[in-house]
XYZ file of C-alpha atoms in Angstrom:
609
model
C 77.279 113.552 70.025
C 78.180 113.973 66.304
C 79.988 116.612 65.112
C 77.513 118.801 63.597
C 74.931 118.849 66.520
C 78.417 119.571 68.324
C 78.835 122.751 65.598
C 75.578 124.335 66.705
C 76.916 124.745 70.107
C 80.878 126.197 69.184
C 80.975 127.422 65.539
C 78.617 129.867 62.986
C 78.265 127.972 59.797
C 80.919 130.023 58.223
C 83.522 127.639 56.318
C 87.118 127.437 58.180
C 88.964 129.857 56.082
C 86.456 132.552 55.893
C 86.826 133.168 59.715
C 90.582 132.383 59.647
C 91.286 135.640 60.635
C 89.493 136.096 63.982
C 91.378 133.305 65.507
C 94.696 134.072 64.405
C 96.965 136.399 67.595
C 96.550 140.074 67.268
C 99.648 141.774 66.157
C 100.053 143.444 69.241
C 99.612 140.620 70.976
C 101.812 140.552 74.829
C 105.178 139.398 73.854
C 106.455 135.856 74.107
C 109.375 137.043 75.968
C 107.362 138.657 78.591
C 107.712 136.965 81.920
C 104.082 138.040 83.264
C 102.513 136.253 80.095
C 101.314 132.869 80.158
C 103.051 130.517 77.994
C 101.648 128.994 75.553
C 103.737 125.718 74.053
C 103.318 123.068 71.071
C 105.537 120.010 71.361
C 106.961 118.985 67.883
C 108.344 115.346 67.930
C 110.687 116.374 65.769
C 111.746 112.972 63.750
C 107.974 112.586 62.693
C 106.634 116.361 62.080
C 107.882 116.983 58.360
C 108.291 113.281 56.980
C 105.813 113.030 53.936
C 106.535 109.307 53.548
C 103.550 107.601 54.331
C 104.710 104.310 53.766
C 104.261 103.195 57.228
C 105.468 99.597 56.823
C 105.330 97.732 60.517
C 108.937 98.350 61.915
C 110.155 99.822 58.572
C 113.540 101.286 58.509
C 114.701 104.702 57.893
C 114.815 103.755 54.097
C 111.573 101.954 54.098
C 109.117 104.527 56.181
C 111.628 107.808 56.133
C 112.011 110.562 58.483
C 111.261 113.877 59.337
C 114.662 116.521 59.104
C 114.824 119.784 61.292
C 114.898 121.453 57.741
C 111.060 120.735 57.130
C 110.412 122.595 59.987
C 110.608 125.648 57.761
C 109.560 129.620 58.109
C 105.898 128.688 56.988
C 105.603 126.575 59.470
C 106.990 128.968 62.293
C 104.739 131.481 60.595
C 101.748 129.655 61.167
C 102.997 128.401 64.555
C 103.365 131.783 65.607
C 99.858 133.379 63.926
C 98.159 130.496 65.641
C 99.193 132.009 69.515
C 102.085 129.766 70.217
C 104.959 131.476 72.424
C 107.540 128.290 72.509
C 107.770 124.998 70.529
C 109.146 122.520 72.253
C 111.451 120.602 69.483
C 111.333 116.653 71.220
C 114.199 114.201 70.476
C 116.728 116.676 68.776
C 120.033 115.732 70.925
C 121.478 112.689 69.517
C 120.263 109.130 71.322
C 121.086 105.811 70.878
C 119.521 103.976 67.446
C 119.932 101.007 65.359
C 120.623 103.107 62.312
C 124.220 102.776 61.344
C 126.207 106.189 61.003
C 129.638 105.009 61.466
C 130.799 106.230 58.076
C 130.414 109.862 59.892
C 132.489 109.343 62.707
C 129.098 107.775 64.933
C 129.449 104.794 66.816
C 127.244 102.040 66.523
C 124.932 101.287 68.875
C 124.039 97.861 69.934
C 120.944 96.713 68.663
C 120.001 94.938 72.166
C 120.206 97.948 74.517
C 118.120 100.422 72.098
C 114.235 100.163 72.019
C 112.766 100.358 68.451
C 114.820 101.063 64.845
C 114.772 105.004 65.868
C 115.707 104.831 69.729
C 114.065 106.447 72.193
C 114.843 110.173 72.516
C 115.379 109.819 75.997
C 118.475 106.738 76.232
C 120.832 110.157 74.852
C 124.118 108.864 73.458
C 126.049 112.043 72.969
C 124.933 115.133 75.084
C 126.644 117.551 72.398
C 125.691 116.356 69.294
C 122.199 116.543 66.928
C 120.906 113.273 66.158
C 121.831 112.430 62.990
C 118.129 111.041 61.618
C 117.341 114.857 61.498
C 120.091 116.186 58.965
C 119.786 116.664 55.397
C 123.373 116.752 55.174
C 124.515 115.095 58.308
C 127.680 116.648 58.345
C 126.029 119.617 58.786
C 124.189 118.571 61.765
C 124.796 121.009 64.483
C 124.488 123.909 61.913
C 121.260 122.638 61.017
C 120.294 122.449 64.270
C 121.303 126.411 64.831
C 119.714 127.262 61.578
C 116.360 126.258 62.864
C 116.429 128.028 66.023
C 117.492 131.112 64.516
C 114.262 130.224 62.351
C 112.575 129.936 65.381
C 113.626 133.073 67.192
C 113.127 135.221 63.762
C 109.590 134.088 63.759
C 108.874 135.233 67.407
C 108.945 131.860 68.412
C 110.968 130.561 71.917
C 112.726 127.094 71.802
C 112.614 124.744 73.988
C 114.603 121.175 74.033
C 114.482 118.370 76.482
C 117.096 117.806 78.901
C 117.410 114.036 80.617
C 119.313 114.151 83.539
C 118.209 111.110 85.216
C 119.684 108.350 82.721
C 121.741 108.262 79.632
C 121.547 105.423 76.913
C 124.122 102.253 77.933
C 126.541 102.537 75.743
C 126.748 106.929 76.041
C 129.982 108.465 74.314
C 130.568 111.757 73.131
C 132.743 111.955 69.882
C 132.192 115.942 70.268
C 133.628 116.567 73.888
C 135.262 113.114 74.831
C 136.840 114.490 77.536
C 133.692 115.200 79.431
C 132.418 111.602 78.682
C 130.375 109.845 82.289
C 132.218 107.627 83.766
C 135.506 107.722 82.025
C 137.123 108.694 85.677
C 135.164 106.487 87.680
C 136.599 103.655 89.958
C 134.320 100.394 88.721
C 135.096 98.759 92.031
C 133.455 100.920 93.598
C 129.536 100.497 94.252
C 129.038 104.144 94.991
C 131.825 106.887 95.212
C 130.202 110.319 95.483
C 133.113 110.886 92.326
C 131.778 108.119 90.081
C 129.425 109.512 87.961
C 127.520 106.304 87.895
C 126.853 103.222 90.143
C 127.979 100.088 89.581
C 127.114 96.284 90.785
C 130.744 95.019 90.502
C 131.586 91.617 90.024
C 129.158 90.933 87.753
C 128.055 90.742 84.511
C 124.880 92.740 82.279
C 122.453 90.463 81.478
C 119.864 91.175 78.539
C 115.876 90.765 80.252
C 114.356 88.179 78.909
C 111.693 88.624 75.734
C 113.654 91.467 73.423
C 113.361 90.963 70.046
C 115.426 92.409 67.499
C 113.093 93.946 64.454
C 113.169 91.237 61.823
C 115.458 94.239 59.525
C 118.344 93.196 61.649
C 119.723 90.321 61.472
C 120.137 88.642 64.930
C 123.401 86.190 64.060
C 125.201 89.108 62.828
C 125.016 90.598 65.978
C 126.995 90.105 69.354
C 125.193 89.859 72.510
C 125.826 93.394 74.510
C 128.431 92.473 77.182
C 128.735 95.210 80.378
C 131.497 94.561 83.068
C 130.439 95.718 85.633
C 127.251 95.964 85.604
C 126.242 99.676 86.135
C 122.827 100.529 87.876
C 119.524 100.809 85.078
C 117.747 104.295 84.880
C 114.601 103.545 86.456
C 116.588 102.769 90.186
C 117.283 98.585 89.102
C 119.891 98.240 91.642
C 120.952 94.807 90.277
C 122.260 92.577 87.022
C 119.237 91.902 85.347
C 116.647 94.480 84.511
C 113.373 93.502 83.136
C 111.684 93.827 80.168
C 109.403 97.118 80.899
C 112.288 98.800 82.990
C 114.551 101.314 81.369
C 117.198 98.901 80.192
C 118.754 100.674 77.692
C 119.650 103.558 80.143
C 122.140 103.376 83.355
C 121.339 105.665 85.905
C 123.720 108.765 87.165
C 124.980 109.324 90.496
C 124.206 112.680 92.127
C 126.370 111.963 95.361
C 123.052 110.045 96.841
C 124.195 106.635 98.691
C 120.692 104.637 97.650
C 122.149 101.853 100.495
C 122.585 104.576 103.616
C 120.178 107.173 102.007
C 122.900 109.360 102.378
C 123.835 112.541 100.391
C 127.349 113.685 99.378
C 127.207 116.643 98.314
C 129.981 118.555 99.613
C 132.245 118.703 97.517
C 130.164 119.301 94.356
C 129.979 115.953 92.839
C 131.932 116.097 89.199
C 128.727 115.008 87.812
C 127.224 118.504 88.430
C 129.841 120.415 86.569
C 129.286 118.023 83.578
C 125.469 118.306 82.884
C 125.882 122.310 84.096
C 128.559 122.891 81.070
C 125.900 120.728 78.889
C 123.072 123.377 79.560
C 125.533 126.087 79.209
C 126.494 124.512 75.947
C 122.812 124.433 74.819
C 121.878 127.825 76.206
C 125.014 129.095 74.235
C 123.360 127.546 70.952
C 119.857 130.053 71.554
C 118.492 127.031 73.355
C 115.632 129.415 75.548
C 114.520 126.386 77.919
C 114.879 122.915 79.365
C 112.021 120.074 79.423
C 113.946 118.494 82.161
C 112.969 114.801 82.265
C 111.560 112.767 85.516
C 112.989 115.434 87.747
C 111.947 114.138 90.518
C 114.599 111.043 90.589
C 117.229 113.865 90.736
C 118.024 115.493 94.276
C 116.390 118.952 93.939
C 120.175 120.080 95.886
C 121.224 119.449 92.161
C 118.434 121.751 90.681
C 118.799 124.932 93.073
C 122.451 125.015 92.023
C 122.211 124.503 88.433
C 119.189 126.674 87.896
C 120.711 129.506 90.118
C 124.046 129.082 87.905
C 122.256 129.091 84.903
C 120.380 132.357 86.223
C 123.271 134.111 87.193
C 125.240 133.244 84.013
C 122.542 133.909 81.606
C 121.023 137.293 83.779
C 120.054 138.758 80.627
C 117.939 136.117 79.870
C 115.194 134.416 80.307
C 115.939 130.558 80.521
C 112.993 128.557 81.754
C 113.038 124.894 83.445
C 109.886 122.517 83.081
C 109.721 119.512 85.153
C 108.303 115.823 84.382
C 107.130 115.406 87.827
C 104.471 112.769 89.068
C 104.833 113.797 92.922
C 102.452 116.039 93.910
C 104.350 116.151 97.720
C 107.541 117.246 95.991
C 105.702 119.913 93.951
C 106.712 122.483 97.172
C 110.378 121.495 97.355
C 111.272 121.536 93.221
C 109.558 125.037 93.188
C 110.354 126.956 96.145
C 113.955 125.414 96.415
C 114.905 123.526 93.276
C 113.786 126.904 91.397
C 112.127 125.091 88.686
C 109.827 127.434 86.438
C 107.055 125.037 86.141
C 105.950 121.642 86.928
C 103.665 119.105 84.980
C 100.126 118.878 86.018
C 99.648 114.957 84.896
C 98.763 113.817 88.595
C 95.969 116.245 89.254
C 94.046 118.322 86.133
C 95.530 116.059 83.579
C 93.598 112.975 85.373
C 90.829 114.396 86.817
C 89.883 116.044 83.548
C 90.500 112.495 81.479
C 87.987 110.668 83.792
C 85.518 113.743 82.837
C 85.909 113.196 79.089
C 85.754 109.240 79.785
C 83.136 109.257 81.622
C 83.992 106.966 83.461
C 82.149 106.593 87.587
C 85.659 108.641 88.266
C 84.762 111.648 86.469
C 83.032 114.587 88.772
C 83.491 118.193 88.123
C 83.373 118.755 91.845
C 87.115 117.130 91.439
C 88.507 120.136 89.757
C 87.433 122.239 92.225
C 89.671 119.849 94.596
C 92.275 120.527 92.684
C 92.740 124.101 93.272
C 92.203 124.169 96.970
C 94.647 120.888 97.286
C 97.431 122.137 99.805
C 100.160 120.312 97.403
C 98.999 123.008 94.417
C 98.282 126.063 96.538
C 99.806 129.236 95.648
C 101.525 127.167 92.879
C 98.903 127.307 90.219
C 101.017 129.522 88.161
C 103.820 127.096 88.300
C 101.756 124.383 86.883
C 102.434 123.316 83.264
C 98.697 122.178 81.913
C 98.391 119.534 79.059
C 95.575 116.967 77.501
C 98.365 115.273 75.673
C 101.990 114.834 75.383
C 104.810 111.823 74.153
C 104.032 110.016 76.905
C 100.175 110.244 77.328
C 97.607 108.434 75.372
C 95.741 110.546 72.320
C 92.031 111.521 73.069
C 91.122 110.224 69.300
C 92.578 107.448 70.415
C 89.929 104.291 70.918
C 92.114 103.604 74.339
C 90.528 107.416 75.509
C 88.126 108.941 73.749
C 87.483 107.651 70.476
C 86.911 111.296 68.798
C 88.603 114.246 69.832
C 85.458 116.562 70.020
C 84.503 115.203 73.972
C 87.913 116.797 74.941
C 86.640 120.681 74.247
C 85.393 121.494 77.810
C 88.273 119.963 79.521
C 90.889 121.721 76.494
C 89.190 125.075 77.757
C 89.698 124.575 81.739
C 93.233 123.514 80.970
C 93.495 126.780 79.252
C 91.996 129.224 80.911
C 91.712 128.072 84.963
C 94.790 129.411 86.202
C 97.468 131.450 85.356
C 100.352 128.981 84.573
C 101.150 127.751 80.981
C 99.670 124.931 78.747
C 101.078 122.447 76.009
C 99.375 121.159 72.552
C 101.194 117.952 71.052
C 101.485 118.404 67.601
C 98.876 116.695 65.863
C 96.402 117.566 69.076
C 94.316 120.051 67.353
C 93.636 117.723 64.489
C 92.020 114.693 65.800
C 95.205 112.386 65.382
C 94.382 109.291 67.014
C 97.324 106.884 66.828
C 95.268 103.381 66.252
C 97.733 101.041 64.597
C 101.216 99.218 65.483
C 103.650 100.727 64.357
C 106.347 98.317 65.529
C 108.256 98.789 68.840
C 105.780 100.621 70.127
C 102.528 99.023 69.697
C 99.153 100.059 69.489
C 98.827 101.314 72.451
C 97.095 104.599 71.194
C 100.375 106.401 71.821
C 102.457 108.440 68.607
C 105.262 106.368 68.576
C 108.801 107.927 69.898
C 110.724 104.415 69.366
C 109.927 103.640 65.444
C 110.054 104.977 62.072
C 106.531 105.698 61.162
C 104.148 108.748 59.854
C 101.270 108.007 62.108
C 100.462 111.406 61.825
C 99.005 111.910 58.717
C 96.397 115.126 59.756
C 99.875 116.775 60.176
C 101.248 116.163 57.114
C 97.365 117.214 55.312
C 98.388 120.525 57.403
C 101.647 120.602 56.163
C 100.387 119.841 52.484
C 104.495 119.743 51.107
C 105.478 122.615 53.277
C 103.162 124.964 52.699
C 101.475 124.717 55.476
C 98.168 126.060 54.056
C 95.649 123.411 55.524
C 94.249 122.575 52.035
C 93.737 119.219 52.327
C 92.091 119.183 55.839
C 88.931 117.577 55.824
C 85.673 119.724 57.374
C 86.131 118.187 60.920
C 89.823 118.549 60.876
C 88.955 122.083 60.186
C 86.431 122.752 62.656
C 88.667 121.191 65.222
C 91.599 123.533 64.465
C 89.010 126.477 64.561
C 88.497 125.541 68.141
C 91.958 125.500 69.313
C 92.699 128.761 67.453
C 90.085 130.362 68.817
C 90.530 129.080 72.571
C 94.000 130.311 72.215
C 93.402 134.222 70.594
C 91.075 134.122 73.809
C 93.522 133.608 75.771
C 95.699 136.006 74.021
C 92.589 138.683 74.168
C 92.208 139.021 77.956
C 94.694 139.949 80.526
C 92.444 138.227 83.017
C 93.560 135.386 80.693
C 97.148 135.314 80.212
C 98.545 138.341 83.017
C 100.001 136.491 85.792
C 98.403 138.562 87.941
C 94.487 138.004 87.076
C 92.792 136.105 89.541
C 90.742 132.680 89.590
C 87.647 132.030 91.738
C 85.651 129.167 91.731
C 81.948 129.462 91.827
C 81.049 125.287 92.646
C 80.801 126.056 96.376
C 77.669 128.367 95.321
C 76.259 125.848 93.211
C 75.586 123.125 94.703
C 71.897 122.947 94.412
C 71.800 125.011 91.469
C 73.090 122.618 88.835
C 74.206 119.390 88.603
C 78.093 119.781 90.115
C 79.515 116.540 88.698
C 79.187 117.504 85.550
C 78.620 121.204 84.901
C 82.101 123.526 86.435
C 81.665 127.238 86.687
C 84.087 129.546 87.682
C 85.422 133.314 87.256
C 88.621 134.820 85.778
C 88.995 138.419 85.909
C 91.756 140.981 86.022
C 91.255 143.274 88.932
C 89.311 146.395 88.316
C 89.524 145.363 84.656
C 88.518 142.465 83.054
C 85.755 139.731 84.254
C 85.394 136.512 82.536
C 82.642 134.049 83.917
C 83.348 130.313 82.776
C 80.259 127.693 82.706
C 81.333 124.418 81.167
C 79.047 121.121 80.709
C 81.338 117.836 80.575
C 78.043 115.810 79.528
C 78.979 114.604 75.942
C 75.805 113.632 75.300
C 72.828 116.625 77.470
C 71.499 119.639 77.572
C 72.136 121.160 81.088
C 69.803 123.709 82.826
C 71.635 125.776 84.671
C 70.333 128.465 87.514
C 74.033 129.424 88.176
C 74.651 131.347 91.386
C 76.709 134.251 92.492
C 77.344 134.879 96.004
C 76.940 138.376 97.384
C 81.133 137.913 98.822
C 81.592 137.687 95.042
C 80.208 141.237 93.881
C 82.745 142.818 97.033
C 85.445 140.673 95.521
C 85.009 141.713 91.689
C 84.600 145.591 93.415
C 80.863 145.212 91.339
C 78.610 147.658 92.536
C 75.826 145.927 94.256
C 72.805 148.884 92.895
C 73.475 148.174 89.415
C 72.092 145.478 86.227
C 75.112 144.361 84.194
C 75.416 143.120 80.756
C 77.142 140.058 80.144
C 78.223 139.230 76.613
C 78.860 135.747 75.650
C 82.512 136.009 73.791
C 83.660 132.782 73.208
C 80.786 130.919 71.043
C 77.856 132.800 70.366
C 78.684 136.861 70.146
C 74.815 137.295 69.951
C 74.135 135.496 73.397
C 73.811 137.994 76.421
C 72.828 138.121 79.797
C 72.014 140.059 82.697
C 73.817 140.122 86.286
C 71.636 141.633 88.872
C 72.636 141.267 92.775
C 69.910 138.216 94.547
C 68.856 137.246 91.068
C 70.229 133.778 89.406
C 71.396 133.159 85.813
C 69.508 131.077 83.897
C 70.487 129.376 80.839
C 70.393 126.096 78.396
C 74.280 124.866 78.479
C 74.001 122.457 75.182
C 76.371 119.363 75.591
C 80.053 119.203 75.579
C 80.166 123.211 75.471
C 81.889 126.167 77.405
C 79.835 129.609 77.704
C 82.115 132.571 78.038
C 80.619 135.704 79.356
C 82.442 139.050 79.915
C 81.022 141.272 82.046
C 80.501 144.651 81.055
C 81.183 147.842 83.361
């Protein structure tokens, strides 16, 4: 569907910035801070938000293609971050990780080329767990003081800050110049295999050996550069148990020991391994720097022992605050055990709504709406919906624009509203989301994959920097669909701001499928209800056909009128408050709604008492 027939259905024919203001957050809106709001987050990757080089040279340097600094990130930006609806930003790749850049003139040791992936690194092989990487400073020096400038930034704008925390893995070749005498492994007996006091494994006797097929980026020059040696050999992040890791594992990280004997399957952890006291004086450190959360990478290849005594150290320490924990989880059996005992906050929803709701906007044979339903009656997820973390992209995930999804970001509106609005837990936009960026070139290390690059020096993201428009953040040289697209998002989110039956953790969901089934077509048209009891009532009817009309005769079941306390005698009016404010309808008890759902669109109705 093109974008204007697409306009009929979501937007009046006003221009962008003459409705600005009704999808900006209400000044009173629920506070950020307020633990019975839903969270809403945008995840900056930091090192490519502000840079306005647009060079973009295939595996250019620093020099060649630039960088973005945590100084960019300035108060317009956090103004308009925090008008838009946001209530955290999630700053990605800020703690310093190994790179091929060379800052040894400030006191930073090299890093060998071999063991890092791409010019910049990847934020996630982290070289020194107390330090800002340097990439990000204007004056580099000043690194750590830039880094505390912008959360105070942050903080004055209303705005909660969020940083990633990898406890899985740290980059080969990991030393801290700023607290040396906390480095991993600097106690450890090599000869060991396992020793529930090394801090890492080790296959002894042996020597590291490179996988076959890197290639060093034709900037560096290969003869120059000594082959990385390791003796012994310590254990790769991704669980390689032996000398030589391949290619696509996670080379350039070694794994850390938790006290878990991978040979036995047994668990040490009694004593408290020293590893634990490290990484809990590294959240303390962060938490101690305004730090208000933890993106806590692949969580689930740490023992969740390890999580209920952090997080319950962290909660007792920092009682008059409100730290959260959000885990990268893939493990929809473990969901249970990370919650309920490893006292995470929330979990991501990739292996449920995330993929379900992909195969919808593909659609592919694998997309049904019926699915979503599945989703919140699936044992793994129930009574945890407020625990999951919703997203349609992220770092790691694929952009709709891109030709590997969607080819155009307007197919991903229906899904973008269920994400939002189906349960009460929080949900993520990647920067760049709400523009259309689709990500369609190599870019070097990483290639085109349809991915923003987190390994390579690049400004793929040039809808951000037409946002950002030199820092002033005024949106001036958006084009009409980038816009229109950014309308959306703003309004889906003051929506969600509006309603308590929207964003109070304790409004209810209720899904109307069931009811449906021979009242619409159920694979591709999802209906459902959100209301705040005695309150607030919200009923959802989405159409995930990209391309037709649906005609919908949408049924409510007489259990549903006892269950939204409606009395059964009367005729409500039901306003349509998302799209069209003109559209209304009546709810009678026995009677169905009809309606024309145009493509690719989401009707909101409130109902009136």
């Amino acid at each position: 569907m093109n974008t204007k027939l697409w306009q009929k259905s979501f937007f009046s024919p006003m221009l962008h910035f003459q409705r600005r203001k009704s999808s900006t957050m209400p000044d009173n809106h629920p506070s950020a801070c307020n633990k019975d709001h839903k969270l809403i987050i945008y995840q900056i990757l930091t090192r490519l938000f502000g840079n306005r080089n647009l060079t973009n040279k295939f595996y250019g340097t620093i020099d060649e293609n630039g960088v973005g600094k945590l100084n960019d990130i300035n108060n317009n930006v956090l103004k308009e971050l925090k008008q838009f609806g946001y209530t955290h930003v999630w700053y990605t790749g800020v703690i310093e990780h190994a790179l091929m850049t060379d800052y040894s003139s400030y006191g930073i040791r090299k890093d060998n080329p071999y063991i890092v992936k791409g010019l910049a690194g990847s934020p996630y092989a982290v070289k020194d767990y107390y330090d800002i990487n340097p990439d990000l400073a204007v004056n580099i020096d000043q690194r750590m003081s830039e880094f505390e400038q912008l959360v105070k930034r942050s903080h004055e704008n209303g705005l909660n800050v969020l940083i990633d925390f990898i406890p899985n893995h740290v980059a080969r070749q990991y030393y801290s110049d700023r607290c040396p005498e906390d480095n991993f492994g600097s106690s450890d007996d090599c000869s060991k295999e396992f020793s529930a006091t090394n801090d890492f494994y080790y296959i002894t006797d042996q020597e590291f050996q490179l996988p076959q097929g890197i290639e060093l980026p034709p900037s560096i020059n290969a003869p120059e550069i000594e082959i990385y040696t390791e003796h012994p050999v310590r254990a790769t992040g991704n669980d390689v148990f032996n000398a030589k890791p391949l290619i696509t594992d996670w080379f350039e990280t070694v794994k850390l020991n938790y006290g878990v004997d991978y040979k036995t399957g047994r668990s040490y952890f009694d004593p408290i391994p020293p590893l634990w006291h490290k990484l809990l004086k590294i959240i303390k450190f962060w938490c101690d720097k305004g730090v208000d959360g933890f993106r806590c990478d692949m969580c689930e290849m740490v023992p969740a022992d390890f999580w209920n005594w952090l997080i319950s150290n962290i909660r007792k320490d920092y009682s008059d605050r409100r730290i959260i924990f959000i885990g990268e989880i893939y493990r929809p059996d473990e969901y249970k055990k990370y919650i309920e005992y490893g006292y995470f906050d929330y979990l991501y929803d990739k292996v449920g709504l995330y993929d379900t709701l992909r195969w919808l906007i593909e659609g592919t044979t694998l997309g049904n709406a019926n699915d979503i339903t599945k989703i919140g009656h699936d044992t793994q997820q129930r009574n945890m919906d407020k625990n999951m973390l919703r997203f349609l992209e992220n770092h790691d995930e694929i952009r709709i624009a891109s030709k590997q999804f969607a080819n155009t970001p307007w197919k991903a509106l229906p899904a973008m509203v269920v994400t939002a609005t189906m349960h009460n837990g929080p949900f993520m936009i990647y920067f760049g989301q709400e523009l259309g960026v689709a990500s369609n070139v190599d870019k070097g290390f990483q290639s085109n994959d349809g991915r923003t690059t987190i390994f390579d020096y690049w400004d793929n993201v040039p809808e951000i920097q037409a946002w950002y428009n030199d820092g002033k953040c005024d949106g001036k040289l958006l084009t009409t669909d980038q816009l229109n697209l950014r309308q959306f998002y703003g309004d889906l989110i003051s929506l969600v701001h509006k309603y308590k039956s929207l964003h109070c953790l304790n409004s209810k969901f209720v899904d109307l499928q069931y009811a449906n089934i021979k009242t619409y077509d159920t694979t591709k048209v999802y209906s459902y209800f959100r209301y705040h009891p005695n309150d607030e009532y919200l009923l959802f009817i989405c159409n995930f056909d990209y391309t037709q009309e649906q005609t919908v005769e949408l049924h409510i079941p007489d259990e549903m009128w006892n269950k939204l306390q409606l009395d059964s005698s009367q005729t409500y009016q039901m306003n349509e408050v998302f799209l069209d404010r003109k559209l209304k309808l009546e709810l009678k008890l026995n009677e169905n709604i009809q309606l024309k759902l145009p493509q690719n669109t989401v009707y909101v109705f409130e109902i009136l008492k």
